[in-house]
Coordinates of C-alpha atoms in Angstrom, one line a residue:
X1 CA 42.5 -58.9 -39.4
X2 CA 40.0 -56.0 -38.9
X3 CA 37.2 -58.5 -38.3
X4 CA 39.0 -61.0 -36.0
X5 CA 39.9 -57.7 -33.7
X6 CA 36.2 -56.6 -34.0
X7 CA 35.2 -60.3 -33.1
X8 CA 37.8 -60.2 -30.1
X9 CA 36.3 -56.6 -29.0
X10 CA 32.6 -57.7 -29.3
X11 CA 33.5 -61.0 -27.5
X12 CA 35.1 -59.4 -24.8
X13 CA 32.2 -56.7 -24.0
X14 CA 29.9 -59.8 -23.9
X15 CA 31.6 -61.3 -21.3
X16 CA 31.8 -58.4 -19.1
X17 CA 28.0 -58.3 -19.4
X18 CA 27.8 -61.9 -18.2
X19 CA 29.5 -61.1 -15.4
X20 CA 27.6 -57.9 -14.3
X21 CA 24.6 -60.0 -14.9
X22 CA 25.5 -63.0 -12.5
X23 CA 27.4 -61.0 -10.0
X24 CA 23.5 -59.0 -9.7
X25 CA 22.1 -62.4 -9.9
X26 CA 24.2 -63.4 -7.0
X27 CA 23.5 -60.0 -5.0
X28 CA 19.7 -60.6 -5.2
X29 CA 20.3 -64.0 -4.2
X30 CA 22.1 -62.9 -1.4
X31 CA 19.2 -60.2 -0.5
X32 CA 16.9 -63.0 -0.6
X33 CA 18.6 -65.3 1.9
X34 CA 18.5 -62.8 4.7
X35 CA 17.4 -65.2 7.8
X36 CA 15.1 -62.0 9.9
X37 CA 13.5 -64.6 11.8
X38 CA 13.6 -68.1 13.0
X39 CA 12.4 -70.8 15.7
X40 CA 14.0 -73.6 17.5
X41 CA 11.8 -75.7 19.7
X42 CA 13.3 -77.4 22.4
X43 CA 13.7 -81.2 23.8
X44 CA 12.8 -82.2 27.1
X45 CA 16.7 -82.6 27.7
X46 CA 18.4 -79.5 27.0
X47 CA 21.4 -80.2 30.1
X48 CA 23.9 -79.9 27.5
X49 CA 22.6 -76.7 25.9
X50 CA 20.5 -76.2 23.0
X51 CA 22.3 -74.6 20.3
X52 CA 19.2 -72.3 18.8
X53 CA 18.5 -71.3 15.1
X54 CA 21.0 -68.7 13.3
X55 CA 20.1 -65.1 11.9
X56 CA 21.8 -63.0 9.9
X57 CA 22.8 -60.6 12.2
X58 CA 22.5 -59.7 15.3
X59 CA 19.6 -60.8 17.9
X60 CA 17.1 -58.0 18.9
X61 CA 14.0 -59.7 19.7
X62 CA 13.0 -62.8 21.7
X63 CA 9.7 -65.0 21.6
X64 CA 10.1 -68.1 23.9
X65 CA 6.5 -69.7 24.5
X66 CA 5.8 -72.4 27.1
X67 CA 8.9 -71.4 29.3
X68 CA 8.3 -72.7 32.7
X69 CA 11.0 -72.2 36.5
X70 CA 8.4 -74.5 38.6
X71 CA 10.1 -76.2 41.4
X72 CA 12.5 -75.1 43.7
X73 CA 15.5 -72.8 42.5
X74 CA 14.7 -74.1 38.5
X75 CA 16.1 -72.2 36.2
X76 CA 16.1 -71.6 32.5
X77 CA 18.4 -69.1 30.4
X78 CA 19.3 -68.2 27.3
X79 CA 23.1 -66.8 26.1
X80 CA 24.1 -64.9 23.3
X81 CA 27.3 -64.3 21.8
X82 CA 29.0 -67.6 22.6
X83 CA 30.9 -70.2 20.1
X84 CA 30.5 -72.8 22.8
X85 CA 28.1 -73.5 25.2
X86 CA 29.6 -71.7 27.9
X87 CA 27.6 -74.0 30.4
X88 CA 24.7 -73.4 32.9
X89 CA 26.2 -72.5 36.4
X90 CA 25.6 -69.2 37.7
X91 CA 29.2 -68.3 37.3
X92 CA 29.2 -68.0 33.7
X93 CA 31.0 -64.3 32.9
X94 CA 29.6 -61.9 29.7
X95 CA 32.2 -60.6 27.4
X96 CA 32.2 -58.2 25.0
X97 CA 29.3 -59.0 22.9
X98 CA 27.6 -61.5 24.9
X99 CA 24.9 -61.3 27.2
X100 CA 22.5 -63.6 29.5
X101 CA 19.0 -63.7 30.3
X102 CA 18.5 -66.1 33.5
X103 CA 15.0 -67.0 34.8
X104 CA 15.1 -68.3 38.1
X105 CA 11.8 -69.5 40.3
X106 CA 13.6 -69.2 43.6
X107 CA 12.7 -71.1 46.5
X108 CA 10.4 -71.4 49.6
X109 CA 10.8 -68.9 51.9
X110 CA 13.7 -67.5 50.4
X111 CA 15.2 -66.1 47.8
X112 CA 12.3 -65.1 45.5
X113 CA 11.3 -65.4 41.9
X114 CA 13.6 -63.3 39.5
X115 CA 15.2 -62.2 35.9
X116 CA 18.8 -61.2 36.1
X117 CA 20.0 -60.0 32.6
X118 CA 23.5 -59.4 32.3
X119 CA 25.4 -57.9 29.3
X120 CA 29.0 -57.6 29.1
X121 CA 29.9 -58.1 32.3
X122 CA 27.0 -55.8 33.7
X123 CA 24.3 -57.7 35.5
X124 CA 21.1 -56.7 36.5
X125 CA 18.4 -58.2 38.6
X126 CA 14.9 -57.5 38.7
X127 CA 12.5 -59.1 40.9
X128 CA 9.2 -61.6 40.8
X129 CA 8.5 -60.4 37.0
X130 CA 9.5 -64.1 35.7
X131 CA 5.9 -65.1 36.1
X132 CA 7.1 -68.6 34.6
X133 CA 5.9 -70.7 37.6
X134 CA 3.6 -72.2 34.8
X135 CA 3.8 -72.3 30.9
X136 CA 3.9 -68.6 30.1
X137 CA 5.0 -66.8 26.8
X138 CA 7.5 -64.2 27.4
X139 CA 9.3 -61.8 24.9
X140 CA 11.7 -59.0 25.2
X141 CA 14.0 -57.0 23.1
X142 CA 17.8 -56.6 23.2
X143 CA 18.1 -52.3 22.3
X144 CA 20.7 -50.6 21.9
X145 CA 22.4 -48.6 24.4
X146 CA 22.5 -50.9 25.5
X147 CA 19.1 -51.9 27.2
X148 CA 15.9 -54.8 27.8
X149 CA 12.5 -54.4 27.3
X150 CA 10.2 -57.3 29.0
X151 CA 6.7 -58.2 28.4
X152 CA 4.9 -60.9 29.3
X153 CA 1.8 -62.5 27.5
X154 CA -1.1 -61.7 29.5
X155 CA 0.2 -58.7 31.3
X156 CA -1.0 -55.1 30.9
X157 CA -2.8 -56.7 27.8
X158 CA 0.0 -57.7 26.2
X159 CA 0.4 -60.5 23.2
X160 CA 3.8 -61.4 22.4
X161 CA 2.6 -62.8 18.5
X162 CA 0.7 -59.5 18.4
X163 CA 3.3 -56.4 18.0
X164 CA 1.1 -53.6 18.6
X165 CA 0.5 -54.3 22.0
X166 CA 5.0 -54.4 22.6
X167 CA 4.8 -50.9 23.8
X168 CA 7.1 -49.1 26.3
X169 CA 3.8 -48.6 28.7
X170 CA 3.3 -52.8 28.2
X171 CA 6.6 -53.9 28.9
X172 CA 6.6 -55.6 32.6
X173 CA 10.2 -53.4 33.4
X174 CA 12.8 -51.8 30.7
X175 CA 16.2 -52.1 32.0
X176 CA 18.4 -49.3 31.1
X177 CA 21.3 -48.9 33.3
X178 CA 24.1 -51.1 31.8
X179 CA 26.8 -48.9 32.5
X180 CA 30.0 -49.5 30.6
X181 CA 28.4 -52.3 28.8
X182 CA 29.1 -52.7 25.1
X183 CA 25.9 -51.2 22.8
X184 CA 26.2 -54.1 20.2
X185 CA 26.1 -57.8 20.9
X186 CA 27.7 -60.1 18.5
X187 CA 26.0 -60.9 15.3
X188 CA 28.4 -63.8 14.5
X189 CA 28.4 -65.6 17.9
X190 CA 26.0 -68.7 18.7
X191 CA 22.9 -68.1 20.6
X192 CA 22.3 -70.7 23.3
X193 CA 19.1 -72.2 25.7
X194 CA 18.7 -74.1 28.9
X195 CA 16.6 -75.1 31.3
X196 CA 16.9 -77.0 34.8
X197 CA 16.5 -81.3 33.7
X198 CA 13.4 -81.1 36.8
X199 CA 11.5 -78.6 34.6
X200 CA 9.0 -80.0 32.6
X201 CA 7.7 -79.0 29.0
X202 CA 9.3 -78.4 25.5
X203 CA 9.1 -74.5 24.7
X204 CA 9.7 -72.9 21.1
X205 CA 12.1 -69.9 20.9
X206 CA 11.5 -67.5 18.2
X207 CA 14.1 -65.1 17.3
X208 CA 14.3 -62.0 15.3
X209 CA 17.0 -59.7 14.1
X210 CA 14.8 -56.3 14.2
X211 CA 13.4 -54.8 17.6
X212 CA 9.4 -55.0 18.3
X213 CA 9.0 -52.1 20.4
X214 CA 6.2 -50.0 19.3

């Protein structure tokens, strides 16, 4: 009898340290899986929306290269925080956790070349600094606060692939004043791109889950 309870005690403590061992197996595993960064590259049709690549976690940085608004009142956008696409009319509303980034080329005379971001209900416009008339790469972060920093490639020396030159001084404008805006934006919710069917060109959107601000 004393053996078969030793056997039963000795039997048991093995199987707790199976457990401890897979369950840290599984955390690493876990650990390892972390999706930081991620690309989607975009069709020439992307009317219905393009759903783009998933993170874990929220966005905080955005690459798009070869982003173009040529042509009269073009457009292209990019939403965050939405399980659907939520559409591409201008009268798309921002909740809690969701924000848009809208390049628009304008027209001739009038209105002129923009980038309106709008977060939580909070929009902001900022003019002629889409400088997307051609293929451009643009990048930006989403900060907390919360706020946008803006850089274009080629501008006050800056290259989006290259981090050290994402500096505060770089950045084309920082927009700040977001005033009752949520700080966070949803790190579950899809993240979304389109561009006007007239515009031309397939561009690659890279997105990353950490800020690049130098």
């Amino acid at each position: 009898m004393k053996k078969t309870k030793k056997t039963k005690i000795k039997t048991l403590m093995i199987a707790g340290m199976v457990i401890s061992i897979l369950s840290a197996c599984q955390n690493q595993e876990e650990v390892a899986t972390e999706i930081a960064a991620c690309t989607s590259n975009a069709p020439s049709d992307t009317s219905a929306g393009l759903e783009l690549c998933k993170l874990t976690g929220a966005v905080k940085h955005v690459k798009i290269t070869g982003i173009r608004t040529s042509g009269n009142h073009g457009s292209a956008h990019i939403v965050v925080g939405y399980d659907n696409w939520p559409g591409s009319g201008q009268n798309i509303t921002t909740g809690a956790g969701q924000a848009r980034i809208l390049w628009y080329n304008g027209a001739s005379p009038a209105p002129p070349a923009s980038l309106t971001v709008e977060i939580n209900e909070v929009s902001k416009t900022i003019p002629n600094t889409g400088f997307t008339t051609q293929d451009q790469t643009i990048c930006f972060d989403i900060l907390s606060g919360p706020a946008l920093r803006y850089w274009v490639n080629g501008v006050n020396s800056v290259d989006c692939a290259n981090a050290s030159t994402l500096t505060v001084g770089n950045a084309v404008a920082t927009v700040t004043d977001f005033t009752g805006a949520s700080a966070d934006l949803a790190s579950n919710g899809k993240i979304w791109f389109y561009k006007s069917a007239s515009i031309a060109g397939t561009p690659s959107i890279e997105l990353s889950n950490r800020n690049k601000t130098q």
